[in-house]
Structure formats: structure tokens, C-alpha cells
mmCIF file of C-alpha atoms in Angstrom:
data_model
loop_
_atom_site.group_PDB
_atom_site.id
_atom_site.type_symbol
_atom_site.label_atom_id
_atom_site.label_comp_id
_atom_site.label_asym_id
_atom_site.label_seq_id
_atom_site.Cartn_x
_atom_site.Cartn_y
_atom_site.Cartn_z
ATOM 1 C CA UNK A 1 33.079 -76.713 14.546
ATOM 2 C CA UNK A 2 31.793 -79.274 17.223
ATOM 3 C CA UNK A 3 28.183 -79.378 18.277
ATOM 4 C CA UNK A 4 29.211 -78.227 21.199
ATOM 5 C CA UNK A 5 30.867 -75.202 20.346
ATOM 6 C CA UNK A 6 27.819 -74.226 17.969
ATOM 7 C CA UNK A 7 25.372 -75.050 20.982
ATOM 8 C CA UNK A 8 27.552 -72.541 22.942
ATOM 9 C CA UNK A 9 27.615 -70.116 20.286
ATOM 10 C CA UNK A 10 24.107 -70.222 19.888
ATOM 11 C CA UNK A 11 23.496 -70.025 23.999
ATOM 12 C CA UNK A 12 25.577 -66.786 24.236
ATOM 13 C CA UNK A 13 23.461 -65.118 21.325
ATOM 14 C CA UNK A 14 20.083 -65.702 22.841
ATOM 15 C CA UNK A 15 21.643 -64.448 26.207
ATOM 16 C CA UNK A 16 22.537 -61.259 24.021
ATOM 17 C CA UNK A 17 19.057 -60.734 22.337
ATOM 18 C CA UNK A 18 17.594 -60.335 25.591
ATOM 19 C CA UNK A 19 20.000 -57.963 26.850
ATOM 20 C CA UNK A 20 19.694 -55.395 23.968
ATOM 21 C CA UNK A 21 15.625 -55.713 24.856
ATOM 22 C CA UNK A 22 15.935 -55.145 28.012
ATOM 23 C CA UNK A 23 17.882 -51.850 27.461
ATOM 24 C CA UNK A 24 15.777 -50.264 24.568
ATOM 25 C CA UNK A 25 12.696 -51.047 27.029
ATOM 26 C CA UNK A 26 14.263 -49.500 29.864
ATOM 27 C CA UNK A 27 15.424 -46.111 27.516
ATOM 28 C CA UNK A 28 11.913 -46.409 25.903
ATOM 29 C CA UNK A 29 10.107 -46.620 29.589
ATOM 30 C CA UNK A 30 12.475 -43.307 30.569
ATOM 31 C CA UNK A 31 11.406 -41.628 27.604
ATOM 32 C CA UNK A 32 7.438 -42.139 27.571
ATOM 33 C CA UNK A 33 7.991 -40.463 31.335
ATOM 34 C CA UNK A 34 7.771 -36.532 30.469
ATOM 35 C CA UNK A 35 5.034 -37.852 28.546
ATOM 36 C CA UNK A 36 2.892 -39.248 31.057
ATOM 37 C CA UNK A 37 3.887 -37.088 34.060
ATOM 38 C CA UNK A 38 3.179 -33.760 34.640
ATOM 39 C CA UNK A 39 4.091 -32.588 37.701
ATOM 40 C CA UNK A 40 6.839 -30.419 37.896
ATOM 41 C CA UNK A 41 8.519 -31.570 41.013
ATOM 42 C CA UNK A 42 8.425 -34.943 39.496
ATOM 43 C CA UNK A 43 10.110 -34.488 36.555
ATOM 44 C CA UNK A 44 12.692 -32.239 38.192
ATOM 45 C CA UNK A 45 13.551 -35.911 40.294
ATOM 46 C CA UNK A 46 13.651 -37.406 36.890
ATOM 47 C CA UNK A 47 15.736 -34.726 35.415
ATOM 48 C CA UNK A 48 18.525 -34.801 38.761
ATOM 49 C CA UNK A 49 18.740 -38.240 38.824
ATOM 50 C CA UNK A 50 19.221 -38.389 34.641
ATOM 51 C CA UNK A 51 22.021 -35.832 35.097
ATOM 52 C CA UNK A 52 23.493 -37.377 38.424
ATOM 53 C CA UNK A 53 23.283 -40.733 36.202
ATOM 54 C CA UNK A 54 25.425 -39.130 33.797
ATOM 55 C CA UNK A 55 27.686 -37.579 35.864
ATOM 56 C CA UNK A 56 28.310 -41.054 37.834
ATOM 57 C CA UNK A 57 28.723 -42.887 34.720
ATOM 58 C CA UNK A 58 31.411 -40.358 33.957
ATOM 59 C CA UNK A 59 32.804 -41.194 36.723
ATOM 60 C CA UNK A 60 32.571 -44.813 36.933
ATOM 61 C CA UNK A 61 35.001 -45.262 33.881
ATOM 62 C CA UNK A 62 37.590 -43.909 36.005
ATOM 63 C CA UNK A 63 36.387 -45.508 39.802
ATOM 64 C CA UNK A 64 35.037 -48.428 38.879
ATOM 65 C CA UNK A 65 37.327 -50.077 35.752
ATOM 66 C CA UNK A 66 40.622 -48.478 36.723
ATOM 67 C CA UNK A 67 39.786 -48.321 40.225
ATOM 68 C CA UNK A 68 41.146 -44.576 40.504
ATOM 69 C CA UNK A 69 38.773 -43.279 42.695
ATOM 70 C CA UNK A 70 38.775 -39.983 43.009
ATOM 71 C CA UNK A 71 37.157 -37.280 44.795
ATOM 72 C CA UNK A 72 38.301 -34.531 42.848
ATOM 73 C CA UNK A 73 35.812 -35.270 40.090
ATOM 74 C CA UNK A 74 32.752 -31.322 41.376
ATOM 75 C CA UNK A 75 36.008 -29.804 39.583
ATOM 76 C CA UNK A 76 35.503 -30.757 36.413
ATOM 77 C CA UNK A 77 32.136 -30.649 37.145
ATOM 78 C CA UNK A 78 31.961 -26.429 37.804
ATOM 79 C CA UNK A 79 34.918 -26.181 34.782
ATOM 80 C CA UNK A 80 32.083 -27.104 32.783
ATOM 81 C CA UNK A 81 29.873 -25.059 34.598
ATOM 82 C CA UNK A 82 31.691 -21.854 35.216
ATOM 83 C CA UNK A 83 33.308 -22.119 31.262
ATOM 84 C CA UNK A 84 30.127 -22.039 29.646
ATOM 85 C CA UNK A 85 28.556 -19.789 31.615
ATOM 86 C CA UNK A 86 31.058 -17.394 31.165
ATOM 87 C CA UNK A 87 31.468 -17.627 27.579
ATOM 88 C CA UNK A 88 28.006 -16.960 27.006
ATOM 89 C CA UNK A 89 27.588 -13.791 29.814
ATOM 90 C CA UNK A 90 31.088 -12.021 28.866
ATOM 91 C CA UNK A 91 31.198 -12.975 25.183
ATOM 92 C CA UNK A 92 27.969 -14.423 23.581
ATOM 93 C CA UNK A 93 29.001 -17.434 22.994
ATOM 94 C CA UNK A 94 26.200 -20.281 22.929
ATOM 95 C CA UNK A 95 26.178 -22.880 25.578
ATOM 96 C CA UNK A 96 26.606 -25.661 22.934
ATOM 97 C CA UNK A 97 30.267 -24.466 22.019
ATOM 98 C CA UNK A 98 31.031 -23.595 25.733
ATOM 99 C CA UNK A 99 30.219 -26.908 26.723
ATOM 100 C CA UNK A 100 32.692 -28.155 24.571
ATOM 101 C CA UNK A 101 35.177 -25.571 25.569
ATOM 102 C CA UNK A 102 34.550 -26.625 29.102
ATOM 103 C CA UNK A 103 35.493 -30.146 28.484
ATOM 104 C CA UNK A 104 38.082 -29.749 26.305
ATOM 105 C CA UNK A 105 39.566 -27.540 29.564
ATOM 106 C CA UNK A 106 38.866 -30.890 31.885
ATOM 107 C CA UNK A 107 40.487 -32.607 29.484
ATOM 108 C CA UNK A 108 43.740 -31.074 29.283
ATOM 109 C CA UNK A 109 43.375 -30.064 33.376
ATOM 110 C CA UNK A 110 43.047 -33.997 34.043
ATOM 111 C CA UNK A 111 45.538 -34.836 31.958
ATOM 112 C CA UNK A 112 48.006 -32.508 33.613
ATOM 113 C CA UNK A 113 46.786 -33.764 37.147
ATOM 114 C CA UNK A 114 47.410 -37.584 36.322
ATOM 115 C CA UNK A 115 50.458 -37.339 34.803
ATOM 116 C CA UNK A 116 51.346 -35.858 38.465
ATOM 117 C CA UNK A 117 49.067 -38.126 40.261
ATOM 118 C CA UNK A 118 48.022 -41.701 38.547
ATOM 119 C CA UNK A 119 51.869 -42.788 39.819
ATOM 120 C CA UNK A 120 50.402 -42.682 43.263
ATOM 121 C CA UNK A 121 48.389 -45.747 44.982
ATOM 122 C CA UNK A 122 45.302 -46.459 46.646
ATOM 123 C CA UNK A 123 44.968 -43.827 49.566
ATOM 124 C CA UNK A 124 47.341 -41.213 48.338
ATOM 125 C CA UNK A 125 45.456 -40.767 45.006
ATOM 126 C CA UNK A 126 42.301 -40.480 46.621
ATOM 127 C CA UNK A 127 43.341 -37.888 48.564
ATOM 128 C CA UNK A 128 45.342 -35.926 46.524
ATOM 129 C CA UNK A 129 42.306 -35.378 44.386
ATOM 130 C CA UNK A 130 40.460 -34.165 47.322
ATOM 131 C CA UNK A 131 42.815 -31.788 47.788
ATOM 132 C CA UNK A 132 42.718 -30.201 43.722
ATOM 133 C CA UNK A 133 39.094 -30.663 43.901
ATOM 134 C CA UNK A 134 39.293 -28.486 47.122
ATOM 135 C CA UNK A 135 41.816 -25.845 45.498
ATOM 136 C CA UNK A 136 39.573 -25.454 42.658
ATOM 137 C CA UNK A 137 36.620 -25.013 44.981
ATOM 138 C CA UNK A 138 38.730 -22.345 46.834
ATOM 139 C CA UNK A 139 39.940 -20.219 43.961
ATOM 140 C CA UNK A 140 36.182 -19.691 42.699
ATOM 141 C CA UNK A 141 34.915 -18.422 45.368
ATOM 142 C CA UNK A 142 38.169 -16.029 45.656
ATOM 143 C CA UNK A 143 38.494 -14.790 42.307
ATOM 144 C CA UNK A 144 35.090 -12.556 42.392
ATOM 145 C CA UNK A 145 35.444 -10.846 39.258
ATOM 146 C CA UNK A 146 35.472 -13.695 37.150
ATOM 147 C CA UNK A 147 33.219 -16.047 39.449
ATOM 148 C CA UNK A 148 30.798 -14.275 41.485
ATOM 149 C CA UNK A 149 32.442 -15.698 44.242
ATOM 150 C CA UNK A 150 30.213 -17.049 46.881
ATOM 151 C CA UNK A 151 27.223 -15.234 45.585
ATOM 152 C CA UNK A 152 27.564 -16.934 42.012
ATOM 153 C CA UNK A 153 26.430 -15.732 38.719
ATOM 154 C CA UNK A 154 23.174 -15.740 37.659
ATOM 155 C CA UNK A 155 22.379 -16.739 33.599
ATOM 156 C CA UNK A 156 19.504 -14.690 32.252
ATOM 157 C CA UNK A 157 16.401 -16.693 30.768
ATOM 158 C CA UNK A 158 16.389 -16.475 27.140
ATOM 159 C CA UNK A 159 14.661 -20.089 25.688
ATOM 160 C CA UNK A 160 16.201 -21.248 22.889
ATOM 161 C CA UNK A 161 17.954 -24.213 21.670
ATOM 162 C CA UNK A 162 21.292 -22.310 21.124
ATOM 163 C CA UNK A 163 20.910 -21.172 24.440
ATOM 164 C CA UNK A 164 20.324 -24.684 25.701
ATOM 165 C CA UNK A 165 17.375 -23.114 27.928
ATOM 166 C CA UNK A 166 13.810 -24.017 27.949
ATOM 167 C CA UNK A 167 11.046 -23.562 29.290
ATOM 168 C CA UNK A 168 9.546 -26.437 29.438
ATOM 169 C CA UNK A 169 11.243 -28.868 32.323
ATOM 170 C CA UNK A 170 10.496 -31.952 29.795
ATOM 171 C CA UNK A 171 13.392 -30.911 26.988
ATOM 172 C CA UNK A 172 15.567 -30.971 29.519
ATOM 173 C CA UNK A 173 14.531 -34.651 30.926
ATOM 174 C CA UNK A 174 14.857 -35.453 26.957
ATOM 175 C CA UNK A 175 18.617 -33.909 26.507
ATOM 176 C CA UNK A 176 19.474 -35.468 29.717
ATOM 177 C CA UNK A 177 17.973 -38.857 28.836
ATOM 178 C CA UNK A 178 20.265 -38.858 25.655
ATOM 179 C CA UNK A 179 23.102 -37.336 27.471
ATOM 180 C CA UNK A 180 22.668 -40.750 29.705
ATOM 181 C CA UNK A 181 21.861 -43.091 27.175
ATOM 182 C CA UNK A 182 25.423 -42.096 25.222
ATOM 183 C CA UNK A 183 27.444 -42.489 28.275
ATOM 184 C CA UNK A 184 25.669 -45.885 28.573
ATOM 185 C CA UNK A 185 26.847 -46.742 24.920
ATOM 186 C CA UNK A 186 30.330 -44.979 25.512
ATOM 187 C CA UNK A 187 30.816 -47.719 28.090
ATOM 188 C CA UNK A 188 29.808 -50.416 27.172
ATOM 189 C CA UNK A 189 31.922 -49.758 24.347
ATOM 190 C CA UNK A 190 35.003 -49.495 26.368
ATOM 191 C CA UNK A 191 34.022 -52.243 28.647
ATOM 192 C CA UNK A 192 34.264 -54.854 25.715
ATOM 193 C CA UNK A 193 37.394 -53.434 24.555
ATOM 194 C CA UNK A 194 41.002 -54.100 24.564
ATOM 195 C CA UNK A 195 40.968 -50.765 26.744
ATOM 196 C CA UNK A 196 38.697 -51.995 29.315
ATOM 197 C CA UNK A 197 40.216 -55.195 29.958
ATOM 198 C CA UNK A 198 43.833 -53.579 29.867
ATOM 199 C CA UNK A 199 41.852 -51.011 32.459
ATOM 200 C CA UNK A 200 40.226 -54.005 34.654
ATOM 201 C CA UNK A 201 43.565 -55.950 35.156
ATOM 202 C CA UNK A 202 45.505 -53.027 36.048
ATOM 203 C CA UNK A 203 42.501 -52.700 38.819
ATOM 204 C CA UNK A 204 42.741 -55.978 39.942
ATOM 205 C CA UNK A 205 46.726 -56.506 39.799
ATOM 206 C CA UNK A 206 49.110 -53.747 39.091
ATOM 207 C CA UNK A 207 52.122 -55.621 38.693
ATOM 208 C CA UNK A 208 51.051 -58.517 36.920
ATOM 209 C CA UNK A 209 48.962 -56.056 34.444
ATOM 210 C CA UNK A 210 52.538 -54.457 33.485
ATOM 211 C CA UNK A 211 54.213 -57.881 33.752
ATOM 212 C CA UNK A 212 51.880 -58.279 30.548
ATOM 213 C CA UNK A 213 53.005 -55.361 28.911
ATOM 214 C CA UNK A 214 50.477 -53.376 29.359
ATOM 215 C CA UNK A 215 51.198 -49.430 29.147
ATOM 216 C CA UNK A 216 49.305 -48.729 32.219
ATOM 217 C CA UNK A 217 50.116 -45.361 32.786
ATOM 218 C CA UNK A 218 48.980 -43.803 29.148
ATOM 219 C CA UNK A 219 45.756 -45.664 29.208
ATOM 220 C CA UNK A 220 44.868 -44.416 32.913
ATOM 221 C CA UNK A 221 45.395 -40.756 31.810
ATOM 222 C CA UNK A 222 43.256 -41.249 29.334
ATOM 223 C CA UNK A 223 40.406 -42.643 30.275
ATOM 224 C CA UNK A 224 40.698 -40.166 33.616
ATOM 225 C CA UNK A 225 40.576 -37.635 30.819
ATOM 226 C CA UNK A 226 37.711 -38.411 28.841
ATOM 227 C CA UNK A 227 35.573 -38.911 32.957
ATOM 228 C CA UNK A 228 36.790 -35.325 33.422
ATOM 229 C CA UNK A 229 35.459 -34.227 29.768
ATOM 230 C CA UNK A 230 32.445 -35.722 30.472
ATOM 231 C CA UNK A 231 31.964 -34.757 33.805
ATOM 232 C CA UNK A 232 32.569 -30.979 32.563
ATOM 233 C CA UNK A 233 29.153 -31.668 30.106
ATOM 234 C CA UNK A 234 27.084 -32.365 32.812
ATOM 235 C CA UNK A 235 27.973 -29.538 34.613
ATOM 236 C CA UNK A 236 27.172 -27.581 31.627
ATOM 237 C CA UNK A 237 23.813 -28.874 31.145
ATOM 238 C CA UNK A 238 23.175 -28.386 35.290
ATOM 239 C CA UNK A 239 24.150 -24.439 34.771
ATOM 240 C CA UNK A 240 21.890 -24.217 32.083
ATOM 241 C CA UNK A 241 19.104 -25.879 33.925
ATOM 242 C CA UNK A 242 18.690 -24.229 37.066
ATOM 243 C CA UNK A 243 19.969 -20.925 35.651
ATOM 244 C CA UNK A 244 22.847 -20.423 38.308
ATOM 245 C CA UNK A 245 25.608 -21.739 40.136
ATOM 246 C CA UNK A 246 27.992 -21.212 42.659
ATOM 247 C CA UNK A 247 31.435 -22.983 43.947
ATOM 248 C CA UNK A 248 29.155 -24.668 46.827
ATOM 249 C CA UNK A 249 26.636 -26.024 44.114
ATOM 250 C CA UNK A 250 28.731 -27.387 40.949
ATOM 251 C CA UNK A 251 32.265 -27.497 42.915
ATOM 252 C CA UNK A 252 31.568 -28.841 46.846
ATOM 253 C CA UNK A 253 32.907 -31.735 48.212
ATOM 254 C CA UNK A 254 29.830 -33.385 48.456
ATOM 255 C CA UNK A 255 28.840 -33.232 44.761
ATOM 256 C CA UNK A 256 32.193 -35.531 44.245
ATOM 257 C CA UNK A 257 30.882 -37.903 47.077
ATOM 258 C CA UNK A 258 27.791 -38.466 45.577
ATOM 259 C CA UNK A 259 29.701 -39.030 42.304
ATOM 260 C CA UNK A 260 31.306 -41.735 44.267
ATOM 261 C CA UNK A 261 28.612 -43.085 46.196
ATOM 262 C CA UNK A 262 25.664 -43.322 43.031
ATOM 263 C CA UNK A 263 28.247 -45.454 41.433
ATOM 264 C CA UNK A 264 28.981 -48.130 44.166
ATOM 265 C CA UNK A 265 25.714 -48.345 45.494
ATOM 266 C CA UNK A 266 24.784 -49.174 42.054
ATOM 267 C CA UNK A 267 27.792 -51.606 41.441
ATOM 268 C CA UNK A 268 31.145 -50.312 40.452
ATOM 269 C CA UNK A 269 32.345 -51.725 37.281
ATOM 270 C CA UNK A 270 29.084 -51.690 35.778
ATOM 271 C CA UNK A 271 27.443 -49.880 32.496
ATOM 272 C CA UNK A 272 23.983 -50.012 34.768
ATOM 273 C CA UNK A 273 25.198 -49.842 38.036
ATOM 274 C CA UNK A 274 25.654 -46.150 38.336
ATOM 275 C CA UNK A 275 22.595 -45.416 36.536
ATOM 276 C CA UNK A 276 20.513 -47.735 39.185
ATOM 277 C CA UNK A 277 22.623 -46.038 41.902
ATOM 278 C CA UNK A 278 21.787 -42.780 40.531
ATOM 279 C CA UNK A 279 18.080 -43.081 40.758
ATOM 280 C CA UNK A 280 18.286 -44.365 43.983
ATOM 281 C CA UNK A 281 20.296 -41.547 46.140
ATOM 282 C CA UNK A 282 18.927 -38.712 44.193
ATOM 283 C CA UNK A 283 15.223 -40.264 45.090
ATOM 284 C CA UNK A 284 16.048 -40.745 48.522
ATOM 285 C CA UNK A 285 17.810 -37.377 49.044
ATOM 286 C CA UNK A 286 14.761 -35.287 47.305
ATOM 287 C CA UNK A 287 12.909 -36.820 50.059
ATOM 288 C CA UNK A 288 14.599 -36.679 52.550
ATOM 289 C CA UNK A 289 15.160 -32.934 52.080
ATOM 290 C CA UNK A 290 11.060 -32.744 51.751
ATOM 291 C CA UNK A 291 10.049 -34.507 54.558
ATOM 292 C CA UNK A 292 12.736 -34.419 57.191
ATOM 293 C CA UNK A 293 14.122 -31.190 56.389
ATOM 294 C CA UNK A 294 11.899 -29.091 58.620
ATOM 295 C CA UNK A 295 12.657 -31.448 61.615
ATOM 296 C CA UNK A 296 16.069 -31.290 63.863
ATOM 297 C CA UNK A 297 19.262 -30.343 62.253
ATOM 298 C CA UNK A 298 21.082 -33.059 60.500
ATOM 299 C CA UNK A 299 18.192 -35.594 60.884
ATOM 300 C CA UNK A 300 18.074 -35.610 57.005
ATOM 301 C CA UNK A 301 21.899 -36.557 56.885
ATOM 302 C CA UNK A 302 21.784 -39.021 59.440
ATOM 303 C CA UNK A 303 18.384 -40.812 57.738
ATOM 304 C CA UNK A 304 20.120 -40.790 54.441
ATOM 305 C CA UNK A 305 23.314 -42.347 55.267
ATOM 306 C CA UNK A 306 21.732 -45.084 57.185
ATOM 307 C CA UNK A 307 19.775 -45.622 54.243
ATOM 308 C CA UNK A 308 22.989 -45.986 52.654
ATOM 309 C CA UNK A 309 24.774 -48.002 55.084
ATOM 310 C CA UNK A 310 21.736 -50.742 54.962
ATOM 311 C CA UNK A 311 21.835 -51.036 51.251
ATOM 312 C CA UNK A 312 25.279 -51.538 51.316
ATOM 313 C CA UNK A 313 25.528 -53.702 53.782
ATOM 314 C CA UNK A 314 22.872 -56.216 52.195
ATOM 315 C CA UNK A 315 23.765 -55.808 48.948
ATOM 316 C CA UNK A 316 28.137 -55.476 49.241
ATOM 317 C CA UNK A 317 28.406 -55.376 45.393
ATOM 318 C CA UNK A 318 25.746 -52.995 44.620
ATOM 319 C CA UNK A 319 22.342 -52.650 43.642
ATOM 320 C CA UNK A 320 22.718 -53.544 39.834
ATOM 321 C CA UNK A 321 24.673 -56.827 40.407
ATOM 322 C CA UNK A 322 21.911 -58.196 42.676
ATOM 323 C CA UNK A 323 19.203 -57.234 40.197
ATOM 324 C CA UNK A 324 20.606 -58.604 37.711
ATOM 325 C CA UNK A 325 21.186 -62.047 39.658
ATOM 326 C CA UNK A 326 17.185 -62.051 41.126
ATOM 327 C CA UNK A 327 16.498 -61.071 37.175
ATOM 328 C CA UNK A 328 18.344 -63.981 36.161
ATOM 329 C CA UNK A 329 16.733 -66.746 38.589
ATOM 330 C CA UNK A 330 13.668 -65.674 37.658
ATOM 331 C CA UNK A 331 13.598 -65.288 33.830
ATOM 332 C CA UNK A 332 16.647 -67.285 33.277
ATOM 333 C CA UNK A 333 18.561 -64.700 31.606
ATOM 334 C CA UNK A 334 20.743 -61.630 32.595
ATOM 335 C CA UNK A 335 20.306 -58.009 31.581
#
């Protein structure tokens, strides 16, 4: 091996070192939080924008590598919800296993839904997932005897870990932290994988990613599958959380939006991105709601999306791209 190559070699692995520092001090810093604060409407921002993390870097396997972006994604979301919750008031069954009945549900829904819709392109995928996100949305709030319809169902408050209800607002920071933290590792996983390159070039060229050989179609489903099954999870944990839900709350349009939005503003594509993005909109739409909410109707909306608008506008690839570049000027190494 030239000196060359082992100079290179040696470059890329103290690029690495710094990288895997840099996360376990960010995950450490998260952690040490319910620690340190105690007010209860902070750590409820913490916990939203921990779950909305999670629930965008769900998503962002889908949007940002494949570049299938849907807005169908509340659906899973309230599947995960609605099938927990219903497992455990009709039949006693424990959160833990509904959650994975929920996903498992997502799973095979999503699966079903791309084979019928992953042949489609650009602006006809996007909006045929608005329109199953919107029938789902629509048959919970018709079928009343098995959803509550409109008025929801309420889950009765009985702490305990089988439950997956506390009451203490800083377990569920910590379960939401490591919910986080293993969609973090999930993809970063995929993103240095033969999977998430096949999933990047079919993004960036469709027909010269199947000019390759690669089976485009079977890879898409799947990886829309496993955003769904992890999307459901989060909307588990959220039902178990605020001890309610409703189609409007785990199933409206807007939840998929924001989905959508946490992940570009934080950089699409990314393993951080979404989790920057995250932290960001759910911070500026707690206060928004706090401080403008009183004042004339749809002043909140208006403030947040020019919020929004500027960021994006500045910043066209996101929030975590252009920290990472100022991080790099100025220690000489990127996170």
C-alpha cells in the first residue's frame, strides 16, 4: 500500500473518531436534560420534539433517500395509535404488544399501498398518499363504535411499565430519547448500505438506477414499509403519553406535513437532519401557540410559516447540512 493511500486511510479514521464523539455527546447532553430540568412544560417540549424526531426520522428513510415523499405518513401514525389503544381498552392487552401489533398492521397496509402506488412518479405519488392518508382519517371518525369518532377515546391512567404510562413526564423523555437514538442507528445503518445507495440512485436517476440492475421496485416497498412500522410506534408511544387521541390529533393532515417539513428543514437525506429539524418546528410551534395564540386568528400560522419560509430560504439544503459545514470550518472536522 502507497503512503498515500495509508495517509488517506488514516485521514478518513480520524474524521470518523470525531464523528462517533460528537454523537454520544449530543445523546449524553439529551439525556442529562430530565435531569437538570424540572419544569413540566419544558420537558413536555423535550418530550414532542423527541417523538416528532422519531416520527420524522421514520419518515425520512422513505422522503429523503428514496425521495417518495409522501403525505400519507398521520395514517400509520393513528394505526399505531388507535391499535394499541384498542387492544388494551377492549381486550387487556399491554401497550408493549399493541405497539407491535400496530406496526406490524402499517407494515402490511404500506406494503399493500406501494405495490399500488410506488409505480407512480413525482406528483402523482404525493398525492395519492394524501388521498389514503385522508380516507383513513375519514373512516375513524365514521366508524364510532370502534373509534370514538370525533370525540376519541380516552385511556384510563394506570402507571406501570406494562402499561407504558407514567407518571412522571421524565420516563417518557427517556423512552423517547431511546426510541430516537435507535432510529438514528437504524439509519445510519441503511445509509452505508448496499440498500441505501441502491435507494439514493434510484432518487437521483430512475432509469439509470434500473439500467444498473437494480430491483427498484422491491427495495422501495420495503423501506416504505419499515417508515410506516415505525411511524405506527410513535404513534403508540404519543397515545400512551397524553392519554387520548382522536382522528384530528394522530391522523390530520397536518401531522403528515410536519412529518414532511421537520425533515427538510433539517436536511433531507440526512441521519441528523430530521432530528435538528425536529427540535426546531416543534420549539417554534410550542411558542408560537403560547404567545401568539391569544392574538388574531391565524397570526400563529402565518408567524410560523414565515419562520419557515426564512430558514429555508437561507439555508436551501437544510439546517443540518449548514451546521455541519460552519462545524467543519471551524474545528476542521464534520459531524
Amino acid at each position: 500500500m502507497s503512503e498515500r493511500s495509508v495517509s488517506n486511510s488514516a485521514g478518513a479514521a480520524s474524521m470518523r473518531l470525531p464523528r462517533q464523539i460528537w454523537s454520544i455527546a449530543v445523546f449524553a447532553a439529551l439525556a442529562s436534560l430530565p435531569v437538570i430540568v424540572g419544569d413540566p412544560f419544558i420537558l413536555n417540549m423535550i418530550m414532542m420534539s423527541l417523538l416528532s424526531a422519531s416520527a420524522a426520522l421514520a419518515w425520512n428513510l422513505s422522503g429523503g433517500y428514496a425521495g417518495q415523499l409522501s403525505l400519507g405518513h398521520a395514517a400509520f401514525y393513528g394505526i399505531g395509535a388507535y391499535a394499541s389503544t384498542l387492544l388494551f381498552l377492549k381486550a387487556g392487552i399491554s401497550p408493549l404488544l399493541g405497539m407491535l401489533v400496530g406496526a406490524s398492521i402499517s407494515a402490511a397496509v404500506a406494503i399493500v399501498l406501494g405495490m399500488i402506488t410506488l409505480r407512480l412518479k413525482g406528483a402523482f405519488f404525493v398525492m395519492s398518499t394524501l388521498a389514503f392518508g385522508a380516507v383513513i382519517h375519514i373512516s375513524a371518525i365514521n366508524f364510532r363504535e370502534l373509534t370514538g369518532g370525533a370525540s376519541g377515546l380516552a385511556i384510563p391512567l394506570q402507571p406501570s411499565a406494562l402499561n407504558l404510562t407514567f407518571a412522571s413526564k421524565a420516563v417518557y423523555v427517556y423512552i423517547a430519547l431511546g426510541l430516537m437514538a435507535a432510529y438514528y442507528a437504524v439509519t445510519l445503518l441503511i445509509a452505508g448500505s448496499k440498500l441505501g445507495y441502491s435507494l439514493v440512485a434510484f432518487r437521483e436517476n430512475h432509469d439509470a438506477a434500473r439500467a444498473l440492475g437494480i430491483r427498484t421496485l422491491p427495495i422501495r416497498i420495503g423501506i416504505f414499509a419499515l417508515s410506516a412500522a415505525m411511524t405506527s410506534l410513535c404513534g403508540t408511544l404519543h397515545a400512551q403519553y397524553f392519554l387520548y387521541i382522536d382522528p384530528d390529533s394522530v391522523m390530520g393532515l397536518s401531522l403528515s406535513l410536519n412529518f414532511a417539513l421537520m425533515a427538510i428543514v433539517g436536511g433531507l437525506g440526512t441521519a441528523y437532519g430530521p432530528i435538528i429539524g425536529a427540535a426546531v418546528v416543534t420549539c417554534v410551534s410550542l411558542a408560537m401557540q403560547i404567545y401568539l395564540g391569544n392574538q388574531i386568528s391565524g397570526l400563529t400560522q402565518l408567524a410560523y410559516s414565515a419562520i419557515v419560509i426564512v430558514v429555508l430560504l437561507a439555508m436551501p439544503g437544510g439546517l443540518g447540512p449548514a451546521l455541519r459545514e460552519i462545524l467543519g470550518r471551524r474545528f476542521g472536522w464534520r459531524p
